[in-house]
PDB file of C-alpha atoms in Angstrom:
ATOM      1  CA  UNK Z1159       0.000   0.000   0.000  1.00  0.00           C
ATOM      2  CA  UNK Z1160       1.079   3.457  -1.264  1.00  0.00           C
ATOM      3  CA  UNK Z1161       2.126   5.810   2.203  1.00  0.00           C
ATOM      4  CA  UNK Z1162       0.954   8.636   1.555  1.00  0.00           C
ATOM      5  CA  UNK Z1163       2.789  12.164   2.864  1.00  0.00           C
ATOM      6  CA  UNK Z1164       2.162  15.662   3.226  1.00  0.00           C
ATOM      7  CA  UNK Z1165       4.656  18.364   3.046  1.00  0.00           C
ATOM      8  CA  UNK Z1166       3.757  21.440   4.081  1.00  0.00           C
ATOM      9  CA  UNK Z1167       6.036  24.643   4.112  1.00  0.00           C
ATOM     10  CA  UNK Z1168       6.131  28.858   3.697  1.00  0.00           C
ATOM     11  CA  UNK Z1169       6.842  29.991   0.645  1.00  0.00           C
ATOM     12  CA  UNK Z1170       8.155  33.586   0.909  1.00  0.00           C
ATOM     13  CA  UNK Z1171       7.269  36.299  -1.835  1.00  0.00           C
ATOM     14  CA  UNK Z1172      10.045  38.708  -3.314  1.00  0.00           C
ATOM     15  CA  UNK Z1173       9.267  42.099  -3.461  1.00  0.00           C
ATOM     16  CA  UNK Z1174      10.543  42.441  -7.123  1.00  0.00           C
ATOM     17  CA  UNK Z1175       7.269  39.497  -7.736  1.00  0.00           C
ATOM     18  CA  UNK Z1176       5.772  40.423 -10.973  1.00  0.00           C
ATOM     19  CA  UNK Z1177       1.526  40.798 -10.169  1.00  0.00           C
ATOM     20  CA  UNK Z1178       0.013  38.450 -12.930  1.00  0.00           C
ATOM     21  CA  UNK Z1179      -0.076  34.547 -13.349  1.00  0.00           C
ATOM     22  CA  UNK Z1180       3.290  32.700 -13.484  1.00  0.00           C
ATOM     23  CA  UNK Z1181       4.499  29.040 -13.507  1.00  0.00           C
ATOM     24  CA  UNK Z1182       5.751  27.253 -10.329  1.00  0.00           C
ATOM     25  CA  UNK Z1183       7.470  24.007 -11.141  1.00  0.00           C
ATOM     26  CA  UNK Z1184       7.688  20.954  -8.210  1.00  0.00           C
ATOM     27  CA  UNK Z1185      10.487  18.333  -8.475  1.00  0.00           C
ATOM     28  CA  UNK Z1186      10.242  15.333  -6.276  1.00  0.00           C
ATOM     29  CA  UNK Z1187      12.984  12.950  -6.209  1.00  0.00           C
ATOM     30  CA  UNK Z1188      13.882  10.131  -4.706  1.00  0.00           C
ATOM     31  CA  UNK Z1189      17.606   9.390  -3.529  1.00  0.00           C
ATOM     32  CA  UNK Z1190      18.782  11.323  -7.262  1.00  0.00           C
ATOM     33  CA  UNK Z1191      21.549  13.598  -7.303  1.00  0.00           C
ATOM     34  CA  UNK Z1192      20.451  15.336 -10.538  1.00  0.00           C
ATOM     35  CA  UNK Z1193      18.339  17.068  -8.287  1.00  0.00           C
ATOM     36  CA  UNK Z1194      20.552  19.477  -7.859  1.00  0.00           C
ATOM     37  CA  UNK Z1195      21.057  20.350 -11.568  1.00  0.00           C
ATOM     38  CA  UNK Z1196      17.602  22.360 -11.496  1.00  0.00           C
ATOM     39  CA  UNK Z1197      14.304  21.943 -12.675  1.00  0.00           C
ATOM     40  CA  UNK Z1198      14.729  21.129 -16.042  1.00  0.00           C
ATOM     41  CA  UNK Z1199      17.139  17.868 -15.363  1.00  0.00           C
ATOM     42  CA  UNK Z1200      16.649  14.446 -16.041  1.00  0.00           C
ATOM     43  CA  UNK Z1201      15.396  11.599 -13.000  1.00  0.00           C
ATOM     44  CA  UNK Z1202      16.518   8.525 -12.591  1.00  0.00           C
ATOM     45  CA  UNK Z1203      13.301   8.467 -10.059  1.00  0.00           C
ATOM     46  CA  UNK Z1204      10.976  10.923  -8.876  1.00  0.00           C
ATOM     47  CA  UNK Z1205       8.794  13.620 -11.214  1.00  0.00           C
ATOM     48  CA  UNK Z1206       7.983  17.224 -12.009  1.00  0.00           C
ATOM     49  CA  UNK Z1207       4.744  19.069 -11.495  1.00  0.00           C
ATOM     50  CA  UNK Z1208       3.951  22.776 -12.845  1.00  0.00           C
ATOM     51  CA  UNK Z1209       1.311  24.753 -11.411  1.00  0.00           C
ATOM     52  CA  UNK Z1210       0.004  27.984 -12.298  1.00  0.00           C
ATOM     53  CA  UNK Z1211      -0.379  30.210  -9.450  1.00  0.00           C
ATOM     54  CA  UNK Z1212      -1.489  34.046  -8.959  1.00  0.00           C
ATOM     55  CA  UNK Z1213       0.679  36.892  -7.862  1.00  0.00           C
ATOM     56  CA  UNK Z1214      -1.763  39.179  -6.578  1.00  0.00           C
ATOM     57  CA  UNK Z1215      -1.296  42.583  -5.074  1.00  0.00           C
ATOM     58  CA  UNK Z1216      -1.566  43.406  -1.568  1.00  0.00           C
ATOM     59  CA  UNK Z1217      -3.475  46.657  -1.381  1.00  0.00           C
ATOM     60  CA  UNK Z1218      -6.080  45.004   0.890  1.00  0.00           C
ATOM     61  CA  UNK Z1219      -5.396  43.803   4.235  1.00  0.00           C
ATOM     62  CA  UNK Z1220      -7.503  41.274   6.610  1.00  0.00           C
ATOM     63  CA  UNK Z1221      -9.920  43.706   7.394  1.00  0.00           C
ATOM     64  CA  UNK Z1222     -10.963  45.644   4.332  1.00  0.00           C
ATOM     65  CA  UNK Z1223     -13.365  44.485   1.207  1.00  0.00           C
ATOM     66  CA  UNK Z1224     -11.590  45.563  -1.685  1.00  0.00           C
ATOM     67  CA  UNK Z1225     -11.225  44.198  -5.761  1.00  0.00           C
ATOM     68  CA  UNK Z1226      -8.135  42.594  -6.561  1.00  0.00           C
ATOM     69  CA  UNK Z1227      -6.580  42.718 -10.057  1.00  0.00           C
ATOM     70  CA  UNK Z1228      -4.350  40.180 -11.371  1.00  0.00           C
ATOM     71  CA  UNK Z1229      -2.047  42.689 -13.972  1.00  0.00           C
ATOM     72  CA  UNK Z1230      -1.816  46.374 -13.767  1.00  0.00           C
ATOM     73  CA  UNK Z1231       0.851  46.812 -16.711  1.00  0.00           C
ATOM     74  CA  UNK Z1232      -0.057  46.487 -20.155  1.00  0.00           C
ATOM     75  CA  UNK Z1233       3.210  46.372 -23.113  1.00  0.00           C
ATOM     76  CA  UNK Z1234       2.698  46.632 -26.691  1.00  0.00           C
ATOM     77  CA  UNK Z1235       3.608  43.625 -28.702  1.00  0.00           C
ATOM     78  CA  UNK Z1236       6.763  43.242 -30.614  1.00  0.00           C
ATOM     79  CA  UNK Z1237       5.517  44.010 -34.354  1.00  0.00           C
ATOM     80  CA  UNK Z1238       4.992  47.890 -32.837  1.00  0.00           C
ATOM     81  CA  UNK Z1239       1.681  47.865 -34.531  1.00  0.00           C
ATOM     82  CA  UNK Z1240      -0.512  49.407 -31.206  1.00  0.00           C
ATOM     83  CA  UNK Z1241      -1.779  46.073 -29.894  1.00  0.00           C
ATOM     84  CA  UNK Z1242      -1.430  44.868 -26.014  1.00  0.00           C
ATOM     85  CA  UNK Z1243       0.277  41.638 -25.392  1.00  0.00           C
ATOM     86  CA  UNK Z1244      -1.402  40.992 -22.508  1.00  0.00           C
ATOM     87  CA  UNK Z1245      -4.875  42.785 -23.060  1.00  0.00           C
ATOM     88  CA  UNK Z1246      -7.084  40.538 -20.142  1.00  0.00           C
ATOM     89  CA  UNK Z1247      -6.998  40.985 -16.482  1.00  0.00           C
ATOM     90  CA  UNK Z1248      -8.853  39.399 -14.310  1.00  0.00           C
ATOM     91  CA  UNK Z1249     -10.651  41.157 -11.598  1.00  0.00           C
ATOM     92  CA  UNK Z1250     -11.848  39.269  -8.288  1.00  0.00           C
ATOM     93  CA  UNK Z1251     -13.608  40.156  -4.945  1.00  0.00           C
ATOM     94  CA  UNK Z1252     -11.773  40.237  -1.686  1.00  0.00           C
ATOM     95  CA  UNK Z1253     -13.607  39.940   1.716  1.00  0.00           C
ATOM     96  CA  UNK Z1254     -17.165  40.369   0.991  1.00  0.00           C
ATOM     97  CA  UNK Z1255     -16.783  42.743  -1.783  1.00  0.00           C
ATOM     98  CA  UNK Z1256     -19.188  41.678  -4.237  1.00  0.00           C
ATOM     99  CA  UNK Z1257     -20.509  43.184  -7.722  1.00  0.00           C
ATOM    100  CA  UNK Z1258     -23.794  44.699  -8.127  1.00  0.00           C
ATOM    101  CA  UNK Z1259     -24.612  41.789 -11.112  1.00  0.00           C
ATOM    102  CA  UNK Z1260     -24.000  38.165 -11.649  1.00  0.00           C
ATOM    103  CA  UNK Z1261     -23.688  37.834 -15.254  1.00  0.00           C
ATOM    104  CA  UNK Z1262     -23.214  41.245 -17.366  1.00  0.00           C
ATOM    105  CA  UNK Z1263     -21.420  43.438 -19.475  1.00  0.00           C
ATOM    106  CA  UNK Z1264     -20.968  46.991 -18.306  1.00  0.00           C
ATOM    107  CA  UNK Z1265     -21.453  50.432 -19.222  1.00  0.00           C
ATOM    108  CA  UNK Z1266     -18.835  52.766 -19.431  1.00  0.00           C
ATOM    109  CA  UNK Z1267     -19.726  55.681 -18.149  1.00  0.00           C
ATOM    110  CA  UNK Z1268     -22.636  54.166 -16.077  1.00  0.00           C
ATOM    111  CA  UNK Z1269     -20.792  51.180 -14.103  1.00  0.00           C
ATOM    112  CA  UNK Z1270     -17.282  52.560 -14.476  1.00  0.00           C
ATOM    113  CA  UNK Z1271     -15.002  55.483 -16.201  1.00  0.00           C
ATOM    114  CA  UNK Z1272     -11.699  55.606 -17.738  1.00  0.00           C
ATOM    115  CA  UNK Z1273      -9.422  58.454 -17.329  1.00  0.00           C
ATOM    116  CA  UNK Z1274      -5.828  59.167 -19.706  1.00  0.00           C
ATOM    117  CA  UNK Z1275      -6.810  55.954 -21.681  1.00  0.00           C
ATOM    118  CA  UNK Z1276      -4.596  55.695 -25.070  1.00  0.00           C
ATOM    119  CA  UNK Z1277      -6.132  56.745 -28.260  1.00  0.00           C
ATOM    120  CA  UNK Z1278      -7.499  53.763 -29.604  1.00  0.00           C
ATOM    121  CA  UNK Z1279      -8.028  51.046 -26.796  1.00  0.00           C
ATOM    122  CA  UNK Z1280     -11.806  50.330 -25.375  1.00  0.00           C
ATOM    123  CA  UNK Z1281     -11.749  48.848 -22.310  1.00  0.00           C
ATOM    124  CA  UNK Z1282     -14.673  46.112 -22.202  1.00  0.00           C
ATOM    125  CA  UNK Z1283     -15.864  44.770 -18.496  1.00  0.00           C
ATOM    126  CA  UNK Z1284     -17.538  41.319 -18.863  1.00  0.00           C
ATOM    127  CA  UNK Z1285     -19.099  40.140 -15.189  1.00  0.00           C
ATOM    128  CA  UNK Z1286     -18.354  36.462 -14.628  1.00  0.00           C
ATOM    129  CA  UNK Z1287     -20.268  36.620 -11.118  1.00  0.00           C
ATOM    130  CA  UNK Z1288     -20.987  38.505  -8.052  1.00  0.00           C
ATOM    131  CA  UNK Z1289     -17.060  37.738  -7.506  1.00  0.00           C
ATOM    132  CA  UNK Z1290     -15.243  37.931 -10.779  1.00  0.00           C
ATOM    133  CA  UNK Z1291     -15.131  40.254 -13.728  1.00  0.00           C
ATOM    134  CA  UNK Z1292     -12.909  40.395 -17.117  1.00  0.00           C
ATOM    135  CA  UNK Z1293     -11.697  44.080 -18.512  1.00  0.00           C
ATOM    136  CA  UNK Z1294     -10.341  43.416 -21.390  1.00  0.00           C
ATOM    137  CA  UNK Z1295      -8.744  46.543 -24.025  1.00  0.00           C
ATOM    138  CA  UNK Z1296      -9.770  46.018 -26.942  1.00  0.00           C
ATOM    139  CA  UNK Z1297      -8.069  47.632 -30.044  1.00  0.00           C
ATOM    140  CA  UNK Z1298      -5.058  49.012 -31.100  1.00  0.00           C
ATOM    141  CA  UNK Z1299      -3.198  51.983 -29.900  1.00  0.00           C
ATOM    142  CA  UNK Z1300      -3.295  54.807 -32.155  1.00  0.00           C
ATOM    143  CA  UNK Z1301      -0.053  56.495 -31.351  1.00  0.00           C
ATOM    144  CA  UNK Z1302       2.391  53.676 -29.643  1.00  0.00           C
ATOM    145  CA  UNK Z1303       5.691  55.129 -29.540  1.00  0.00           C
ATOM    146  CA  UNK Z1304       8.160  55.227 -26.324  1.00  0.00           C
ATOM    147  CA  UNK Z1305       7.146  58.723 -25.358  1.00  0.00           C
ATOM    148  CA  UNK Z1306       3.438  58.032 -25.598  1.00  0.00           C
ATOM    149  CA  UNK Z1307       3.727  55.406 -22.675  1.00  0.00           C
ATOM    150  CA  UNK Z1308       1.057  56.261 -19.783  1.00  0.00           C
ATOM    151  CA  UNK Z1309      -0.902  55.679 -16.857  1.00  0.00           C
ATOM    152  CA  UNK Z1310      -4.963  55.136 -17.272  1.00  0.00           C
ATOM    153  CA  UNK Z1311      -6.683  55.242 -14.280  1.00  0.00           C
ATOM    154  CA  UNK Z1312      -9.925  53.151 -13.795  1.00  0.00           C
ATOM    155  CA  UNK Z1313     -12.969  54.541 -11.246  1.00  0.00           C
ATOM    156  CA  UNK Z1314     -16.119  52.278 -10.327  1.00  0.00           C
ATOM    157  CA  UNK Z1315     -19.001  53.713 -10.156  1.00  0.00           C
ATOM    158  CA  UNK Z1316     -21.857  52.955  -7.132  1.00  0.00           C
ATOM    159  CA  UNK Z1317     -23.850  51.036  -9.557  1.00  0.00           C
ATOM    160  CA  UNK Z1318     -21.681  48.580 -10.907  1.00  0.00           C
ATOM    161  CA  UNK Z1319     -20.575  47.282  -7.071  1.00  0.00           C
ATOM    162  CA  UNK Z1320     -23.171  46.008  -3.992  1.00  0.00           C
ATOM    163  CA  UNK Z1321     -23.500  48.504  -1.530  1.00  0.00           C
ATOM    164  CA  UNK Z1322     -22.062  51.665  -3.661  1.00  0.00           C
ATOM    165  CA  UNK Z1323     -18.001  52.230  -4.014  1.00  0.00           C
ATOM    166  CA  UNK Z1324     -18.301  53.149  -0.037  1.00  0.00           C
ATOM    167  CA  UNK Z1325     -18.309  49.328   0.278  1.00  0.00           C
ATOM    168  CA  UNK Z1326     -14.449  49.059  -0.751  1.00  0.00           C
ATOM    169  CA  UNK Z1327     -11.253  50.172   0.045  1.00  0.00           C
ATOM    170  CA  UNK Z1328     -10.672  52.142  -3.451  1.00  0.00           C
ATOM    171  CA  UNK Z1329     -12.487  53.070  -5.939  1.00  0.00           C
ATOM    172  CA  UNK Z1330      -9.803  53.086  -8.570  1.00  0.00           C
ATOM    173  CA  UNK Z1331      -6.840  51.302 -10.191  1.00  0.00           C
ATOM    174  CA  UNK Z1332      -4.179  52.763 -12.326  1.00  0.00           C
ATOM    175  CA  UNK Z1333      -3.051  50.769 -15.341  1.00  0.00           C
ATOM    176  CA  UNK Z1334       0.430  51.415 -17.086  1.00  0.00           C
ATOM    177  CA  UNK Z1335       0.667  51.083 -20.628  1.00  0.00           C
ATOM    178  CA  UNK Z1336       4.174  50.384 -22.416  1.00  0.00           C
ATOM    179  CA  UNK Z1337       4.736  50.936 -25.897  1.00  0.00           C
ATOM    180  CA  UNK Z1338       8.094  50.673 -28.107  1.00  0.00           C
ATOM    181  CA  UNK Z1339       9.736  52.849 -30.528  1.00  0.00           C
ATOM    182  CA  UNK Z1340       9.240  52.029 -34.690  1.00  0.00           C
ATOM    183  CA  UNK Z1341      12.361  49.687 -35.632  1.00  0.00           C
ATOM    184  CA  UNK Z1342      14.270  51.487 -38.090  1.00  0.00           C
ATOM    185  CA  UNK Z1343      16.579  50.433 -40.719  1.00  0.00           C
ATOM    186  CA  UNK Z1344      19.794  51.876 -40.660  1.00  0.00           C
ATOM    187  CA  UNK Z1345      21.995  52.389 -43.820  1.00  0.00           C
ATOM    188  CA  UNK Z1346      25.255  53.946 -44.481  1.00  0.00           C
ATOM    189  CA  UNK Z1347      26.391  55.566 -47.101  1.00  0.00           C
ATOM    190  CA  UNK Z1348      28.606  53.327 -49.839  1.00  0.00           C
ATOM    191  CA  UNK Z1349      32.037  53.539 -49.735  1.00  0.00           C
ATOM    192  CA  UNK Z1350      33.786  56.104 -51.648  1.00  0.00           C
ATOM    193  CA  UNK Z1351      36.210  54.872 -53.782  1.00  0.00           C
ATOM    194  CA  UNK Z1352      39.106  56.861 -54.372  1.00  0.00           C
ATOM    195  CA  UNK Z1353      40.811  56.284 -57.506  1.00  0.00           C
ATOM    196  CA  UNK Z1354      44.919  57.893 -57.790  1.00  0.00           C
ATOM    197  CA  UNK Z1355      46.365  57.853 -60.923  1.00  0.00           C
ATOM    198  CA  UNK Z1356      49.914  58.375 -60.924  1.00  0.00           C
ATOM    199  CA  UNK Z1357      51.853  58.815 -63.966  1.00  0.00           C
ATOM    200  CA  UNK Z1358      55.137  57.816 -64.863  1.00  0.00           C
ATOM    201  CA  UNK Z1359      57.125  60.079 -67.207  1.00  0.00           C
ATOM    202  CA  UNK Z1360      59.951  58.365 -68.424  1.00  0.00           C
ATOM    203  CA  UNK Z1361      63.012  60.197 -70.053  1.00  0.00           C
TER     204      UNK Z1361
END
């Protein structure tokens, strides 16, 4: 019969964490000295595991309802065309925090509002349930160089959350938005060929 153990233990977050989804791999091996060459290593016995797990920001404390948001910077994709690589973010309720609707897709302008937003980008907020929304930015960027990088700030409004904004710690959330300057080609001018003619004059 299989003995079956638990291993429990604290796993302590850097502050340089990056707030979105990531990959945690588990190695368990038995008695295998490869071990020790990482997580991408060959067993003789034992096995790997990857989990996804959630990096999530710690604005709220024990005490305090509040909406938690699993991203809060946005970068522009590497063919410079305006698009967001990552253009989803989750939104989810902490304590009891809870959204006005179950199912729903909101108004802006009624639910929520959207301040310094770039030119171009709609944000879209899809309600999953009482505890989980989608905003998703839809669109491209019209101007998407470095110097047009910003900060968009979104505000709830009383009727999109239960009890009014009141009801949570902040109203708001500010989302940064990275863009990249055009690749250029560079070209340099062809060489210049200098040509000396010497001439001989033989007497």
């Amino acid at each position: 019969m299989n003995e079956v153990k638990v291993l429990t233990t604290d796993i302590t977050i850097p502050d340089t964490a990056v707030i979105k989804p990531i990959i945690m791999r588990v190695m368990v091996a038995y008695n295998d000295a490869a071990s020790d060459n990482g997580s991408c290593t060959t067993l003789d016995s034992g096995e790997f595991e990857d989990y996804t797990i959630v990096v999530k920001t710690a604005s709220a404390n024990e005490t305090e309802n509040a909406l938690l948001y699993f991203l809060n910077s946005l970068s522009e994709v590497f063919l410079n065309d305006g698009n967001i690589v990552n253009r989803s973010v989750e939104v989810s309720t902490y304590k009891d925090a809870k959204f006005a609707k179950a199912t729903s897709t909101l108004e802006e302008g009624t639910d929520f509002r959207f301040s310094n937003l770039p030119e171009g980008i709609t944000p879209v907020i899809t309600i999953n349930s009482n505890q989980s929304a989608s905003l998703v930015f839809t669109g491209a960027a019209t101007h998407h160089e470095l110097a047009n990088n910003t900060s968009a700030t979104l505000t709830w409004l009383n009727p999109a959350v239960e009890w009014g904004t009141n009801a949570i710690k902040t109203a708001t959330q500010d989302f940064d938005f990275d863009f990249i300057d055009a690749y250029k080609i560079l070209t340099t001018p062809p060489h210049k060929l200098k040509i000396v003619i010497i001439s001989l004059y033989l007497t």
